[in-house]
Short mmCIF file of C-alpha atoms and ligand atoms in Angstrom, two decimals:
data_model
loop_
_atom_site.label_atom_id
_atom_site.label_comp_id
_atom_site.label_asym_id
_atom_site.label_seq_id
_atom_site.Cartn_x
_atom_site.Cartn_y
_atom_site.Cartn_z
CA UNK V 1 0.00 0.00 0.00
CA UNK V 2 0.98 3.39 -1.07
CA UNK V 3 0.20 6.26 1.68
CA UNK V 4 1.51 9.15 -1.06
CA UNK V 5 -1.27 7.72 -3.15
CA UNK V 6 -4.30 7.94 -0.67
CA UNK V 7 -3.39 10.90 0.86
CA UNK V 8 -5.43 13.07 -1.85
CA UNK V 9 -8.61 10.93 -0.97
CA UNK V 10 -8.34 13.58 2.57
CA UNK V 11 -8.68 17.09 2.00
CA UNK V 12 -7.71 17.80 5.26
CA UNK V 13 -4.06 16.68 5.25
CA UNK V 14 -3.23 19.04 3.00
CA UNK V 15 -3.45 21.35 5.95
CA UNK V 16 -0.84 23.96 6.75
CA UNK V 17 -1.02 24.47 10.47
CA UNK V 18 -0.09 27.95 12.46
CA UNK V 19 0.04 29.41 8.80
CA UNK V 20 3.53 27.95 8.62
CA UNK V 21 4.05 24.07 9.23
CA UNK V 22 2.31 20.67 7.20
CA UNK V 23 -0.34 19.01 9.33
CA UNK V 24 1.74 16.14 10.80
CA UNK V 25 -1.58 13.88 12.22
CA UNK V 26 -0.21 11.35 14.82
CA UNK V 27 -4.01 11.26 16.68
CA UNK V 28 -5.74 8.52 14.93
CA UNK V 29 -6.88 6.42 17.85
CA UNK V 30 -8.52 9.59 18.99
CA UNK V 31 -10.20 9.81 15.60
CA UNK V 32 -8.92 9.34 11.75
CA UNK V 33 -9.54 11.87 9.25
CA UNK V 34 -12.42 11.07 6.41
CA UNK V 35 -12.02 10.53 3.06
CA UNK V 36 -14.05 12.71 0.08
CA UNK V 37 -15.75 8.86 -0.96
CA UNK V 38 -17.60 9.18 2.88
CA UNK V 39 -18.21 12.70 3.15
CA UNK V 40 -19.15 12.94 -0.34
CA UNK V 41 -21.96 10.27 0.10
CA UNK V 42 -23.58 12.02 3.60
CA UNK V 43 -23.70 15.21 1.35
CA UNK V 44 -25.51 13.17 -1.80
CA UNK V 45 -27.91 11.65 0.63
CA UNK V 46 -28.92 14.54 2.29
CA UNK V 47 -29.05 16.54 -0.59
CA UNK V 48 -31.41 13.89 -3.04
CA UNK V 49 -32.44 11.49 -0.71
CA UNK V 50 -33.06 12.52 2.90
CA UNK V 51 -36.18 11.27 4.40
CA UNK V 52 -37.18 9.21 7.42
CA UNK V 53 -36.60 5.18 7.21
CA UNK V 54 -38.57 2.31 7.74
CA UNK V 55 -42.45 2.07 7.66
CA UNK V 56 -42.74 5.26 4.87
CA UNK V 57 -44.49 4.08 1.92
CA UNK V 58 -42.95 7.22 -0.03
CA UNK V 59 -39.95 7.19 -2.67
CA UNK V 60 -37.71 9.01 -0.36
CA UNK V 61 -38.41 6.87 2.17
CA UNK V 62 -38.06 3.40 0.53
CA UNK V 63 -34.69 4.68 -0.73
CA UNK V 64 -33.27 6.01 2.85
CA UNK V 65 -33.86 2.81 4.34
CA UNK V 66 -32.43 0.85 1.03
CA UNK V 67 -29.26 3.31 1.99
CA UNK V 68 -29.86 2.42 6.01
CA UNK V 69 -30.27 -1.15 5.42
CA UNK V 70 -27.77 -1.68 2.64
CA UNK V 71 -25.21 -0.37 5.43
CA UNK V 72 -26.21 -2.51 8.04
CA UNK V 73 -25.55 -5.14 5.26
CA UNK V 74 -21.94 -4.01 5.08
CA UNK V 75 -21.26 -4.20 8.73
CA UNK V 76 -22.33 -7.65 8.26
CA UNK V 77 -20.49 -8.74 5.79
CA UNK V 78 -17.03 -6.44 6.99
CA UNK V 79 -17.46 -8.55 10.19
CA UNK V 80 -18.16 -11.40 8.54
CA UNK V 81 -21.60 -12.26 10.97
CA UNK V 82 -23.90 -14.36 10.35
CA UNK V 83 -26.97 -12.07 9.99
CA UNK V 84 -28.03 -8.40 9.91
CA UNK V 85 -30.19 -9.04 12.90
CA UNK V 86 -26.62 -9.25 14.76
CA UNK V 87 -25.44 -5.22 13.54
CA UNK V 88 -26.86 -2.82 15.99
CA UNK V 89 -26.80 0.24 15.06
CA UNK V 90 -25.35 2.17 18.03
CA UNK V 91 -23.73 5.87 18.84
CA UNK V 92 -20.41 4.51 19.01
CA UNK V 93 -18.08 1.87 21.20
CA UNK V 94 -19.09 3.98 24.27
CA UNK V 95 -22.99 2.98 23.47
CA UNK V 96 -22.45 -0.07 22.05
CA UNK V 97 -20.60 -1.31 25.60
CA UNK V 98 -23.12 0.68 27.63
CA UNK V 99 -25.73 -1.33 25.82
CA UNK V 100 -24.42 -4.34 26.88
CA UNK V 101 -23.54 -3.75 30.07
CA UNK V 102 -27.10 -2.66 30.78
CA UNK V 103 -29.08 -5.52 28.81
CA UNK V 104 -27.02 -8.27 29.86
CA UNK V 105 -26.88 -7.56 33.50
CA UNK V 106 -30.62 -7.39 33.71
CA UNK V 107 -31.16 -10.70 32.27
CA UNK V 108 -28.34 -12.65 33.62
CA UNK V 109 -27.01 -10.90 36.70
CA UNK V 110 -27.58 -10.71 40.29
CA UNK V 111 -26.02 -9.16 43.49
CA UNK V 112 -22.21 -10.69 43.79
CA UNK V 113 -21.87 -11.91 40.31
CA UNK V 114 -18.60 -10.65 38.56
CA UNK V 115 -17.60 -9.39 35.09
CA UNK V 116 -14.20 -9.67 34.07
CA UNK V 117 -12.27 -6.70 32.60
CA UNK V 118 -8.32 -5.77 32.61
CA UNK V 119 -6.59 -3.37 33.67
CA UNK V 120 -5.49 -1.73 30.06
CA UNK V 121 -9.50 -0.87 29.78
CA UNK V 122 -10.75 2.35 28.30
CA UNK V 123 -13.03 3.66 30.88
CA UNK V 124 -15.74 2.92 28.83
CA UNK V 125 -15.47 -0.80 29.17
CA UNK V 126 -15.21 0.11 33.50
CA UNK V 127 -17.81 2.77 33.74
CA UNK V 128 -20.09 0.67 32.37
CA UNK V 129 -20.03 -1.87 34.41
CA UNK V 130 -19.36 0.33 37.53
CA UNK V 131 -22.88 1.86 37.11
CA UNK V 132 -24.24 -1.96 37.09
CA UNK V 133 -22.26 -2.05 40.11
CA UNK V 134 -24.27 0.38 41.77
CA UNK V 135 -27.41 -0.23 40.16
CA UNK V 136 -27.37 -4.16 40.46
CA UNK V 137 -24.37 -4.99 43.40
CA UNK V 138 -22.52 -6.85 40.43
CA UNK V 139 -18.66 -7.25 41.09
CA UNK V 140 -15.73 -6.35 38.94
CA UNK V 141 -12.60 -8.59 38.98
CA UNK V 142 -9.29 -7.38 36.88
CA UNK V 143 -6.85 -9.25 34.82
CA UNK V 144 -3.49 -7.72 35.77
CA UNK V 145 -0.90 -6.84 32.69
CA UNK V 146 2.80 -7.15 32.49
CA UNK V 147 5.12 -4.10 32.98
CA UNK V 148 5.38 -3.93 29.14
CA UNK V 149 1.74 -4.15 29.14
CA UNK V 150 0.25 -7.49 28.03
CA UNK V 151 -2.40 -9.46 29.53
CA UNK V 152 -1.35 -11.77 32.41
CA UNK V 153 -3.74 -14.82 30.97
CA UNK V 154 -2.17 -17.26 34.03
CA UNK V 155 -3.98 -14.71 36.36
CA UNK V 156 -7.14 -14.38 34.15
CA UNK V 157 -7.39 -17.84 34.41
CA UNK V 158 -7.81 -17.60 37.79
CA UNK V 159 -10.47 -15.04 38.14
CA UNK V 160 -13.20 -17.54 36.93
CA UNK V 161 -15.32 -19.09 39.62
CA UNK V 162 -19.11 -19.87 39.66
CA UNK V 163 -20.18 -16.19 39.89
CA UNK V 164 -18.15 -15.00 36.48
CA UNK V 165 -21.15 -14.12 33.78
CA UNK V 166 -19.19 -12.32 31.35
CA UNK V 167 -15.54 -11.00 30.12
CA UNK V 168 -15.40 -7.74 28.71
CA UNK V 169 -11.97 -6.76 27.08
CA UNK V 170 -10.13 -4.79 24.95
CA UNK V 171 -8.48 -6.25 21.55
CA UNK V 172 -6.35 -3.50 21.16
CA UNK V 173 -4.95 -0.93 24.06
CA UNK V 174 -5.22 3.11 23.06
CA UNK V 175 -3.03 3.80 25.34
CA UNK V 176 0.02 0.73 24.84
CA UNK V 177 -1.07 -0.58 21.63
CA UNK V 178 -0.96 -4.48 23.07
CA UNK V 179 -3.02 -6.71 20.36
CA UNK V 180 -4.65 -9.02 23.20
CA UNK V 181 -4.68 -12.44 21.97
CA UNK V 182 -8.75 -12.28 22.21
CA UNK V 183 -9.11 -15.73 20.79
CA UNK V 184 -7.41 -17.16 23.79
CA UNK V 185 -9.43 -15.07 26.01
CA UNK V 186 -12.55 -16.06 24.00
CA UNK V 187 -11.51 -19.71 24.16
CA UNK V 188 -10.82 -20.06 27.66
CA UNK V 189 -14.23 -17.56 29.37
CA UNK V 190 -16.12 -20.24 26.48
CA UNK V 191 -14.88 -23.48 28.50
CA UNK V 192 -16.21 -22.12 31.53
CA UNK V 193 -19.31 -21.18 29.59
CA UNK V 194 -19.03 -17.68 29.99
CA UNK V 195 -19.55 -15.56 27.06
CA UNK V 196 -17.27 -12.14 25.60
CA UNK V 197 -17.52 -8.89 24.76
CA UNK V 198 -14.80 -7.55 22.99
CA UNK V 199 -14.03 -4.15 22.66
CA UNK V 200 -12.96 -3.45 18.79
CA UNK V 201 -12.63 0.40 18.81
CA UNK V 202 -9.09 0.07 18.37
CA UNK V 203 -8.69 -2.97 16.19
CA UNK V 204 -11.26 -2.55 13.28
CA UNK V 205 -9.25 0.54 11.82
CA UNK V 206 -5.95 -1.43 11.63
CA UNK V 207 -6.63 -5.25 11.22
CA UNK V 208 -9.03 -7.73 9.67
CA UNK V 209 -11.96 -8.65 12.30
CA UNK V 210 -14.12 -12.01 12.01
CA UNK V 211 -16.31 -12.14 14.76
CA UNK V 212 -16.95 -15.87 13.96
CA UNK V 213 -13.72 -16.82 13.61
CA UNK V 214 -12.86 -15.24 16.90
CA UNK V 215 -16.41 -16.44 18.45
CA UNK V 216 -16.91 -13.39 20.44
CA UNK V 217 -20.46 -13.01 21.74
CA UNK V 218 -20.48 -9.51 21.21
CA UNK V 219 -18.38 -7.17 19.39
CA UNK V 220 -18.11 -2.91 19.69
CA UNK V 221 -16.61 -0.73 17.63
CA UNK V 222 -16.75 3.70 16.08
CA UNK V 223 -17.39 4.56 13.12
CA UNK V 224 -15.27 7.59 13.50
CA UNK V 225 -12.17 5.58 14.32
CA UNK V 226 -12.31 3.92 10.91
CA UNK V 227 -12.21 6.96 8.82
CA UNK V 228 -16.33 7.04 8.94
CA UNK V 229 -18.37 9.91 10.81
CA UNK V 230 -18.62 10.55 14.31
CA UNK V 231 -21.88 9.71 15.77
CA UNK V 232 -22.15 6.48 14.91
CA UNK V 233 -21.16 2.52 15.88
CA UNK V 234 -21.73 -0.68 15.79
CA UNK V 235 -22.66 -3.88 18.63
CA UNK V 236 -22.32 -7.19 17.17
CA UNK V 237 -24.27 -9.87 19.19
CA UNK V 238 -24.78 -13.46 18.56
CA UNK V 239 -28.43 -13.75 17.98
CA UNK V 240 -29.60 -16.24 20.47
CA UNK V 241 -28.09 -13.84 23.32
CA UNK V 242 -29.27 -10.58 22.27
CA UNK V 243 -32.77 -12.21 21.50
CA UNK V 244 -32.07 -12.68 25.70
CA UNK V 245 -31.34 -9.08 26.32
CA UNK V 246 -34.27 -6.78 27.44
CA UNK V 247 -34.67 -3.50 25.24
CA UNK V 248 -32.43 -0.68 26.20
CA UNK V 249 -33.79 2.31 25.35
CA UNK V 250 -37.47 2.41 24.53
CA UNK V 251 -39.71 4.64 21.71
CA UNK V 252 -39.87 4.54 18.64
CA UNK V 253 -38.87 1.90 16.24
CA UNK V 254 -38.05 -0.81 18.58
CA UNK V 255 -41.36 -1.74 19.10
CA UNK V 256 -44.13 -4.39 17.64
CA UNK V 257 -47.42 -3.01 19.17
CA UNK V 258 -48.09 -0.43 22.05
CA UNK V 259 -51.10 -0.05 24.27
CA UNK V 260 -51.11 0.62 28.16
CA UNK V 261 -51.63 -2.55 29.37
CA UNK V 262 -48.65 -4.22 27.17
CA UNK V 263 -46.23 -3.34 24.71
CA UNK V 264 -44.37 -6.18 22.27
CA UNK V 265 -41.25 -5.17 20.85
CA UNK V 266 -39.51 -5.66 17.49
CA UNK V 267 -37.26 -8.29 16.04
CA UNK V 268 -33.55 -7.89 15.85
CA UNK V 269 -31.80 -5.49 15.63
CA UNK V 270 -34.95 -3.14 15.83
CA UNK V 271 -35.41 -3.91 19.50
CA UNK V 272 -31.94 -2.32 20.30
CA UNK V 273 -32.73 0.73 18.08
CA UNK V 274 -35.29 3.42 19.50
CA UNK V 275 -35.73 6.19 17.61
CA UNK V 276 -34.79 8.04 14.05
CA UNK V 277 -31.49 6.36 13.36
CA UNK V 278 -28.62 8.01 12.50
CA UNK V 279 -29.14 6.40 8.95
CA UNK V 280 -26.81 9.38 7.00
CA UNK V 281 -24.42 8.39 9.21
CA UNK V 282 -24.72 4.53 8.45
CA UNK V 283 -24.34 5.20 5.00
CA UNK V 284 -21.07 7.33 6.22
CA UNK V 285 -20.02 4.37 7.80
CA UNK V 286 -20.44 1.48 4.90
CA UNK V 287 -18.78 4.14 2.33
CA UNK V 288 -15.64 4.16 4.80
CA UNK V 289 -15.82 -0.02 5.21
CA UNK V 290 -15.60 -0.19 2.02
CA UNK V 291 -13.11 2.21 1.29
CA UNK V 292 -10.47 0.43 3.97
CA UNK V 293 -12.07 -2.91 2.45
CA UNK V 294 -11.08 -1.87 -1.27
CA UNK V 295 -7.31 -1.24 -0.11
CA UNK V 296 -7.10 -4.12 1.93
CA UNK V 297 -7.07 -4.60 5.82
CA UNK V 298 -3.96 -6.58 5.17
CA UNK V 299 -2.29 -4.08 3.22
CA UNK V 300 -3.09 -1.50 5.76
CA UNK V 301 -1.64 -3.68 8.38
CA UNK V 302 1.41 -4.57 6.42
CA UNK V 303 1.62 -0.64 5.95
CA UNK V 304 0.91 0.40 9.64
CA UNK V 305 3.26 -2.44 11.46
CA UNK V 306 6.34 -1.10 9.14
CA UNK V 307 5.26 2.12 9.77
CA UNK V 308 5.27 1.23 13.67
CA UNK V 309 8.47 -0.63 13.50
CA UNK V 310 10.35 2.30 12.13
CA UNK V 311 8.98 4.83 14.73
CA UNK V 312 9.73 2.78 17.79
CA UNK V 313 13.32 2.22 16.21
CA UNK V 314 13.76 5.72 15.67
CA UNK V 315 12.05 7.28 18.85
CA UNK V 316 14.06 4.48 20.62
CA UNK V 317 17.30 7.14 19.39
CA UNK V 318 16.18 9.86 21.49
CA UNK V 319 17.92 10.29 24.44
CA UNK V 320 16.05 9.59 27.72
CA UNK V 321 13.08 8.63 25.35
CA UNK V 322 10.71 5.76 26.93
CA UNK V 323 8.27 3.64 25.15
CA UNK V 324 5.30 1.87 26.83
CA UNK V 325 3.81 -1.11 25.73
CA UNK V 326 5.59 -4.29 24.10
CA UNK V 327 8.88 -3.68 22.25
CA UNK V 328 7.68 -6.43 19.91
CA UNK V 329 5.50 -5.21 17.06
CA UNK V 330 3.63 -8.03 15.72
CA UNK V 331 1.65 -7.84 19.18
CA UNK V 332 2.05 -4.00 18.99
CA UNK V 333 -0.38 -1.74 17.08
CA UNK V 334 -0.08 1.50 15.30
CA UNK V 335 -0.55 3.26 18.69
CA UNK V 336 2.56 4.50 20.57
CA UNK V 337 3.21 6.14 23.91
CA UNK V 338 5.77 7.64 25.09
CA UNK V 339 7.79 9.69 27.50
CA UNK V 340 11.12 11.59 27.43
CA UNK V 341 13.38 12.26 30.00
CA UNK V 342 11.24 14.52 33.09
CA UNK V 343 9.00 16.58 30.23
CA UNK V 344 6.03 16.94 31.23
CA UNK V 345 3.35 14.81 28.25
CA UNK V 346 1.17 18.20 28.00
CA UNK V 347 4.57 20.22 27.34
CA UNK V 348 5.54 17.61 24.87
CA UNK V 349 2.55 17.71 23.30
CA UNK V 350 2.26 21.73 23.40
CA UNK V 351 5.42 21.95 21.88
CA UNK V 352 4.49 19.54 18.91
CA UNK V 353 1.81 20.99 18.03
CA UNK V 354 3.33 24.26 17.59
CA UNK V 355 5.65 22.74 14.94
CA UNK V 356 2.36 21.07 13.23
CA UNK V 357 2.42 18.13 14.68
CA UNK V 358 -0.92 16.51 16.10
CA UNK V 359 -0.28 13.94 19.93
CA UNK V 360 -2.55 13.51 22.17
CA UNK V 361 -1.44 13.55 25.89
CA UNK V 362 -2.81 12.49 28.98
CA UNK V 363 -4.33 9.57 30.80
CA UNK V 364 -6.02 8.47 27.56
CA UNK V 365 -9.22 7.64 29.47
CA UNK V 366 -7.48 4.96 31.08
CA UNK V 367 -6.32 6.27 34.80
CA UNK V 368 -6.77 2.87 35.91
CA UNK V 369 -3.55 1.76 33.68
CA UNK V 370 -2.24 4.96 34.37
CA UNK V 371 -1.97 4.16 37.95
CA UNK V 372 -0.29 0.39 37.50
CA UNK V 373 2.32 2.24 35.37
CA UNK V 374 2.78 5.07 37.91
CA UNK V 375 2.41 7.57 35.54
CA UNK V 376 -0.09 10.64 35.51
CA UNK V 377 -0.08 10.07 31.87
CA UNK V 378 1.57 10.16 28.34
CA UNK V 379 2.26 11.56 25.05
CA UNK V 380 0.61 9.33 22.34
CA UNK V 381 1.16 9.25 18.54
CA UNK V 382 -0.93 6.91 16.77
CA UNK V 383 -0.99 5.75 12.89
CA UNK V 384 -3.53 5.25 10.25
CA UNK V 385 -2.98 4.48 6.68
CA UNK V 386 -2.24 7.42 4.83
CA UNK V 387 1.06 8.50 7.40
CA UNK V 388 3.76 7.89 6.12
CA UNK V 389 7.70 7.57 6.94
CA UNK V 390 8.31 11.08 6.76
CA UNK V 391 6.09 11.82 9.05
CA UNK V 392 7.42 9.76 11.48
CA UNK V 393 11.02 11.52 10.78
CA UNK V 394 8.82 14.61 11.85
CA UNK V 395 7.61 13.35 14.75
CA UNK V 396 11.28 12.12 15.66
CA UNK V 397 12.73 15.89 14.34
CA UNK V 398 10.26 17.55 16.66
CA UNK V 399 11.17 15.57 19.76
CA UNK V 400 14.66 15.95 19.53
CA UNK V 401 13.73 19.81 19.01
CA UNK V 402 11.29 20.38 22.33
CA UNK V 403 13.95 18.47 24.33
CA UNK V 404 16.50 21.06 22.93
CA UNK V 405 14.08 23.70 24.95
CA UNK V 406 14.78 22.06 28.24
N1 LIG M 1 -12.56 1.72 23.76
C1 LIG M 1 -11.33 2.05 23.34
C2 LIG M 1 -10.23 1.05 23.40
C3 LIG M 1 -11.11 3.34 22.83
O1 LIG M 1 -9.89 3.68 22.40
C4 LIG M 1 -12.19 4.25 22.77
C5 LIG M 1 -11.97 5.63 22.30
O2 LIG M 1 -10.89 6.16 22.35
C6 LIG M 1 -13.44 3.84 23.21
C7 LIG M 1 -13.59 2.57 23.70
C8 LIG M 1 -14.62 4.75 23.15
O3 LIG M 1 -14.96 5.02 21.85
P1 LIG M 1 -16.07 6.13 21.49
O4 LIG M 1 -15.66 7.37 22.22
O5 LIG M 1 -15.98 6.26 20.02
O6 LIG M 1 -17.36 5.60 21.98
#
């Protein structure tokens, strides 16, 4: 895969920041930039098409929820699932976890049972179940990682024990980039009968997903990390469980029939899905799965792991500079944190910016795995498939540069 050659697919990299330096964008697991093909399609849809879907018997209508449903068809088949009915439309990860968390505890929890998370977790895959915690008296148990961040699975093995329901965790870390070997995890919760939900907001952008190869019971992921709009995401459910799961959210759409002494609600997905859909923003979404599907998820990996390789050996030329995460790369993604020397990650990141270049810094929503590594947080540059190798020798120039200030 060529970078050079998809880099005119995004307007906005053309950039010049402070009137003076190129965009250098290094904050991909925050969000990726979109390409013309997705913004392109939102504007054609709400420009020829836009009406509300499902139930209209008008043109417009029949032709939004073609577009809707057509999407939801692409999830499908760029997750490789067995049927639509298992592609919930959601907000995002954040939602899609939330969803769970909410649905599954209600049918399958009580007082003292225990999910198991780790402790690289976004805090949307804590929170969650923390407000189940209060709501329900459910118990959180925590695989512990490695100092260079992986999984400790001897230790997850032993969290299991007749109160475990579920294991929620991460594929991918934003914060140390650890791929977590999630069929393992999947594997072993399965042979104590305990299903998975797997937390794909860092993995879809960067490496090919089958959620029935893996045999996750559910699966999460943003459309905005995989160069698709903010706004909107997708939960992946095997069918017999979410036909388990209570409704979350109740109105519109989601329902069968309605009076006040009982309401029935709708098949799958509908059930999941109350109210006016976000159905410009599906279409957003399929145009950007296809886009990454057109290059290739393997190319892109192929493209990001080099691209990863060369800026941990570089970075690891700084003076003072440290790394977090696992030095080796085919269990490292295209996310990298760092630290150098006593800077402080928000002058670091200050600093970069002022020379063009886009980090994020800070705990990463993660405190949790801030505190193990006894850090207050970190300077992160992260990769998607149009940076390239000079931008990496930007990153590098611009480090060696701030530490020159102190
Ligand atoms: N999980 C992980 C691993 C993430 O990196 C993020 C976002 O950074 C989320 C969940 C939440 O995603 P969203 O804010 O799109 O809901």
């Amino acid at each position: 895969m060529q970078a050079m050659q998809v880099r005119s697919d995004f307007p906005i990299l053309t950039k010049t920041i402070y009137k003076k330096y190129p965009l250098v964008y290094l904050d991909n697991a925050a969000t990726t930039q979109k390409p013309r093909q997705v913004v392109e399609a939102m504007t054609e849809e709400y420009y020829n098409v836009n009406a509300n879907v499902h139930r209209g018997v008008h043109f417009l209508s029949q032709q939004a929820t073609e577009l809707h449903e057509g999407s939801r068809e692409t999830v499908r088949k760029f997750l490789n699932a067995q049927s639509t009915g298992e592609i919930v439309f959601t907000r995002g990860t954040t939602e899609s976890i939330n969803l769970v968390a909410q649905c599954f505890s209600d049918a399958f929890m009580k007082e003292g049972d225990e999910v198991i998370v780790s402790e690289m977790e976004h805090h949307s895959n804590i929170v969650s179940w923390q407000l189940q915690q209060q709501r329900k008296g459910i118990k959180l148990r925590v695989i512990p990682i490695t100092d260079d961040g992986q999984l400790r699975l001897d230790e997850y093995e032993k969290l299991f024990n007749d109160r475990t329901r579920i294991v929620s965790v991460t594929h991918v870390s934003n914060v140390l980039g650890t791929i977590n070997p999630v069929k393992d995890i999947i594997r072993i919760a399965h042979e104590h009968g305990v299903p998975v939900l797997i937390d794909g907001a860092q993995s879809t952008p960067h490496m090919k997903v089958d959620v029935r190869e893996l045999d996750c019971d559910f699966f999460a992921f943003s459309g905005h990390k995989i160069y698709g709009p903010t706004g909107i995401g997708v939960l992946y459910g095997k069918e017999q469980l979410l036909e388990k799961l209570p409704p979350y959210m109740g109105g519109g759409e989601m329902i069968k029939n309605v009076s006040f002494e009982r309401t029935t609600f709708n098949a799958l997905p509908f059930k999941f899905e109350a109210g006016t859909p976000d159905y410009v923003a599906s279409t957003g979404l399929a145009r950007a799965l296809d886009y990454v599907s057109n290059i290739g998820l393997d190319a892109i990996e192929a493209h990001e792991r080099d691209l990863t390789a060369y800026a941990m050996q570089r970075m690891a030329e700084i003076e003072g500079m440290k790394i977090y995460g696992p030095a080796d790369v085919n269990i490292h993604d295209a996310v990298i944190s760092f630290q150098v020397g006593n800077i402080h990650h928000l002058d670091m990141g200050t600093l970069l910016d002022r020379l063009g270049i886009a980090v994020r810094t800070g705990h990463h929503c993660a405190e949790p795995l801030m505190r193990r590594l006894g850090i207050k947080g970190t300077c992160r540059a992260s990769f998607a498939l149009y940076n390239t190798r000079e931008e990496v020798d930007a990153l590098v120039a611009g480090i060696q540069r701030v530490k020159q200030m102190f």
